[in-house]
Coordinates of C-alpha atoms in Angstrom, one line a residue:
X3 CA 6.2 28.3 -6.3
X4 CA 8.4 25.4 -7.2
X5 CA 9.9 24.1 -10.4
X6 CA 7.8 21.5 -12.2
X7 CA 10.9 19.4 -12.5
X8 CA 10.6 18.5 -8.7
X9 CA 7.3 16.6 -9.2
X10 CA 8.6 15.1 -12.5
X11 CA 11.9 13.9 -10.8
X12 CA 10.1 12.4 -7.8
X13 CA 7.6 10.7 -10.1
X14 CA 10.3 9.2 -12.3
X15 CA 12.3 8.0 -9.3
X16 CA 9.2 6.3 -7.9
X17 CA 8.3 4.7 -11.1
X18 CA 11.8 3.4 -11.8
X19 CA 12.2 2.1 -8.3
X20 CA 9.0 0.2 -8.5
X21 CA 9.9 -1.3 -11.9
X22 CA 13.2 -2.4 -10.4
X23 CA 11.4 -3.9 -7.3
X24 CA 8.9 -5.7 -9.6
X25 CA 11.8 -7.3 -11.6
X26 CA 13.5 -8.4 -8.4
X27 CA 10.2 -9.9 -7.0
X28 CA 9.4 -11.7 -10.3
X29 CA 13.0 -13.1 -10.5
X30 CA 12.8 -14.3 -6.9
X31 CA 9.4 -16.0 -7.3
X32 CA 10.8 -18.1 -10.2
X33 CA 13.5 -19.5 -8.0
X34 CA 11.4 -20.4 -5.0
X35 CA 9.9 -23.7 -3.8
X36 CA 8.7 -22.5 -0.4
X37 CA 5.0 -21.9 -0.4
X38 CA 5.1 -19.5 2.5
X39 CA 7.7 -17.3 0.8
X40 CA 5.8 -17.6 -2.6
X41 CA 2.6 -16.3 -1.0
X42 CA 4.5 -13.5 0.7
X43 CA 6.0 -12.5 -2.7
X44 CA 2.5 -12.5 -4.2
X45 CA 1.4 -9.9 -1.6
X46 CA 4.7 -8.0 -2.2
X47 CA 4.1 -8.1 -6.0
X48 CA 0.6 -6.8 -5.4
X49 CA 2.0 -3.9 -3.3
X50 CA 4.6 -3.0 -5.9
X51 CA 2.1 -3.1 -8.8
X52 CA -0.3 -1.0 -6.8
X53 CA 2.3 1.6 -5.9
X54 CA 3.6 1.8 -9.5
X55 CA 0.1 2.3 -10.9
X56 CA -0.7 4.9 -8.2
X57 CA 2.3 6.9 -9.1
X58 CA 1.6 6.5 -12.9
X59 CA -2.0 7.5 -12.6
X60 CA -1.6 10.5 -10.3
X61 CA 1.5 11.8 -11.9
X62 CA -0.2 11.8 -15.3
X63 CA -2.5 14.5 -14.0
X64 CA -0.3 16.3 -11.4
X65 CA 2.9 16.7 -13.4
X66 CA 1.1 18.3 -16.5
X67 CA -0.6 20.7 -14.1
X68 CA 2.8 21.9 -12.8
X69 CA 4.0 22.5 -16.3
X70 CA 1.1 24.3 -17.9
X71 CA -0.9 25.5 -14.8
X72 CA -4.3 24.7 -16.4
X73 CA -7.5 26.1 -14.9
X74 CA -9.5 23.3 -13.4
X75 CA -12.9 25.1 -14.0
X76 CA -12.1 25.4 -17.7
X77 CA -10.6 22.0 -18.2
X78 CA -12.9 20.0 -15.9
X79 CA -16.2 21.9 -15.6
X80 CA -18.1 18.7 -14.7
X81 CA -15.5 17.7 -12.0
X82 CA -14.9 14.3 -13.7
X83 CA -11.1 14.7 -13.7
X84 CA -11.2 15.9 -10.1
X85 CA -13.3 12.9 -9.1
X86 CA -11.0 10.5 -10.9
X87 CA -7.9 12.0 -9.2
X88 CA -9.6 12.0 -5.8
X89 CA -10.6 8.3 -6.3
X90 CA -7.1 7.5 -7.3
X91 CA -5.7 9.2 -4.2
X92 CA -8.0 7.2 -2.0
X93 CA -7.7 3.9 -3.8
X94 CA -3.9 3.9 -4.1
X95 CA -3.6 5.3 -0.6
X96 CA -5.7 2.7 1.1
X97 CA -4.4 -0.3 -0.8
X98 CA -0.8 -0.3 0.5
X99 CA -2.0 0.1 4.1
X100 CA -4.3 -2.9 3.8
X101 CA -1.8 -5.0 1.9
X102 CA 0.8 -4.2 4.6
X103 CA -1.5 -5.4 7.3
X104 CA -2.3 -8.5 5.2
X105 CA 1.4 -9.3 4.8
X106 CA 2.0 -8.8 8.5
X107 CA -0.8 -11.1 9.5
X108 CA 0.4 -13.8 7.0
X109 CA 3.9 -13.7 8.5
X110 CA 2.5 -13.6 12.0
X111 CA 0.6 -16.9 11.6
X112 CA 3.4 -18.4 9.4
X113 CA 6.0 -17.8 12.1
X114 CA 3.9 -18.4 15.3
X115 CA 1.9 -21.4 13.9
X116 CA 4.3 -22.9 11.3
X117 CA 2.8 -26.4 11.4
X118 CA -0.9 -25.4 11.0
X119 CA -2.3 -26.2 7.5
X120 CA -4.7 -23.3 7.8
X121 CA -1.7 -20.9 7.8
X122 CA -0.4 -22.0 4.4
X123 CA -1.8 -19.9 1.6
X124 CA -1.6 -21.0 -2.1
X125 CA -0.7 -18.5 -4.8
X126 CA -4.2 -18.5 -6.1
X127 CA -5.7 -17.7 -2.7
X128 CA -3.0 -15.0 -2.1
X129 CA -4.0 -13.3 -5.4
X130 CA -7.6 -13.6 -4.4
X131 CA -6.8 -11.7 -1.1
X132 CA -5.0 -9.0 -3.1
X133 CA -8.1 -8.8 -5.4
X134 CA -10.3 -8.4 -2.3
X135 CA -8.1 -5.6 -1.0
X136 CA -8.3 -3.9 -4.5
X137 CA -12.1 -4.4 -4.5
X138 CA -12.6 -2.9 -1.0
X139 CA -10.4 0.1 -1.8
X140 CA -12.2 0.6 -5.1
X141 CA -15.6 0.6 -3.4
X142 CA -14.3 3.0 -0.8
X143 CA -13.0 5.4 -3.5
X144 CA -16.3 5.3 -5.4
X145 CA -18.4 6.4 -2.4
X146 CA -18.2 10.2 -3.2
X147 CA -19.2 9.4 -6.8
X148 CA -22.2 7.6 -5.4
X149 CA -23.2 10.5 -3.1
X150 CA -21.4 10.0 0.2
X151 CA -18.9 12.9 0.7
X152 CA -17.2 14.6 -2.2
X153 CA -13.8 15.2 -3.7
X154 CA -12.6 18.8 -4.0
X155 CA -9.5 20.6 -5.3
X156 CA -6.7 20.9 -2.7
X157 CA -4.0 23.5 -2.3
X158 CA -2.0 24.4 -4.3
X159 CA -4.6 23.4 -7.0
X160 CA -2.7 20.4 -8.4
X161 CA -4.7 17.6 -6.8
X162 CA -8.1 16.5 -5.5
X163 CA -8.9 14.6 -2.3
X164 CA -11.7 14.1 0.2
X165 CA -13.3 17.1 1.7
X166 CA -12.7 18.1 5.4
X167 CA -16.0 19.8 6.2
X168 CA -18.3 19.2 9.2
X169 CA -21.3 18.1 7.2
X170 CA -22.4 14.5 7.8
X171 CA -21.6 13.0 4.4
X172 CA -18.0 14.2 4.4
X173 CA -17.4 13.3 8.0
X174 CA -18.6 9.8 7.5
X175 CA -16.5 9.4 4.3
X176 CA -13.4 10.7 6.1
X177 CA -13.9 8.2 8.9
X178 CA -14.4 5.4 6.5
X179 CA -11.1 6.3 4.9
X180 CA -9.1 7.0 8.0
X181 CA -10.2 4.3 10.4
X182 CA -9.4 1.2 8.2
X183 CA -6.0 2.9 7.5
X184 CA -5.2 3.5 11.2
X185 CA -6.4 0.0 12.1
X186 CA -4.2 -1.5 9.3
X187 CA -1.1 0.4 10.6
X188 CA -1.7 -0.6 14.2
X189 CA -2.4 -4.2 13.2
X190 CA 0.9 -4.3 11.2
X191 CA 2.8 -2.9 14.2
X192 CA 1.4 -5.5 16.6
X193 CA 1.8 -8.5 14.3
X194 CA 5.3 -7.4 13.2
X195 CA 6.4 -6.8 16.8
X196 CA 5.3 -10.2 17.9
X197 CA 6.9 -11.9 14.9
X198 CA 10.2 -10.2 15.4
X199 CA 10.2 -11.2 19.1
X200 CA 9.4 -14.8 18.1
X201 CA 12.2 -14.9 15.6
X202 CA 14.7 -13.4 18.0
X203 CA 13.9 -16.3 20.5
X204 CA 14.3 -19.1 18.0
X205 CA 17.0 -17.7 15.7
X206 CA 19.8 -19.6 17.4
X207 CA 18.2 -23.0 17.1
X208 CA 19.7 -25.9 15.3
X209 CA 21.1 -25.4 11.8
X210 CA 18.2 -26.9 9.9
X211 CA 15.8 -24.4 11.4
X212 CA 18.4 -21.7 11.0
X213 CA 18.3 -21.8 7.2
X214 CA 14.5 -21.5 7.2
X215 CA 14.6 -18.7 9.8
X216 CA 17.1 -16.8 7.7
X217 CA 14.5 -16.5 4.9
X218 CA 11.8 -15.4 7.5
X219 CA 14.2 -12.8 8.9
X220 CA 14.6 -11.4 5.4
X221 CA 10.8 -11.2 5.0
X222 CA 10.4 -9.5 8.4
X223 CA 13.1 -6.9 7.5
X224 CA 11.1 -6.0 4.4
X225 CA 7.8 -5.9 6.4
X226 CA 9.3 -3.7 9.1
X227 CA 10.6 -1.3 6.4
X228 CA 7.2 -1.2 4.8
X229 CA 5.5 -0.6 8.2
X230 CA 7.9 2.3 9.1
X231 CA 7.3 4.0 5.8
X232 CA 3.6 3.6 6.0
X233 CA 3.5 4.9 9.5
X234 CA 5.6 8.0 8.8
X235 CA 3.9 8.9 5.5
X236 CA 0.2 8.1 6.4
X237 CA -0.5 8.2 10.1
X238 CA -0.3 12.0 10.5
X239 CA -2.7 12.4 7.6
X240 CA -5.0 9.7 8.9
X241 CA -5.1 11.0 12.4

């Protein structure tokens, strides 16, 4: 039994942090002329917006529960709210992992193949990739609503998530949720490791390259931070 102000405080800290991050990203994007960094900021903006909306949507259900302790069977007899919350947990949980892998792969090709035209991504294409990630995660989250697996209430009764039961439908849905997430984290680890090693090798080149590499080092520090957080927060659950 904990105070409802714990969940409220953490939700507010998360929302304010994401709003601050979004302001920084938007401010940085207006000052940029580098296409590589602008596409990276599009992915970063998509990640921040996704995280903000995830906190806002889930907190709008979970925080009121901690205050009033409503009975789910009475408030949601048709399980519509539970399905919505479960969908939100899957959608907003899968998106950051996929976007992290997308950002890592974009930086990997940008650093290791800087002169290839195919590695340069326009802002429109970057937003299209973000849209594809959202679309895939949305389709994944809708599978229980369409009949594959189901969402159920989880302890301590404040949230809904996928069901860990040995029947075929739930097992398949659990695998469809876990495997892309695990693959995304592993892909991020491999790409980020190679990119960091490459930057360490060329960082002490001539001054003209040094200025460009400073920007890439900054992006890699952000990516490594995202990867570490995703690994600590999600890998135990996914495994």
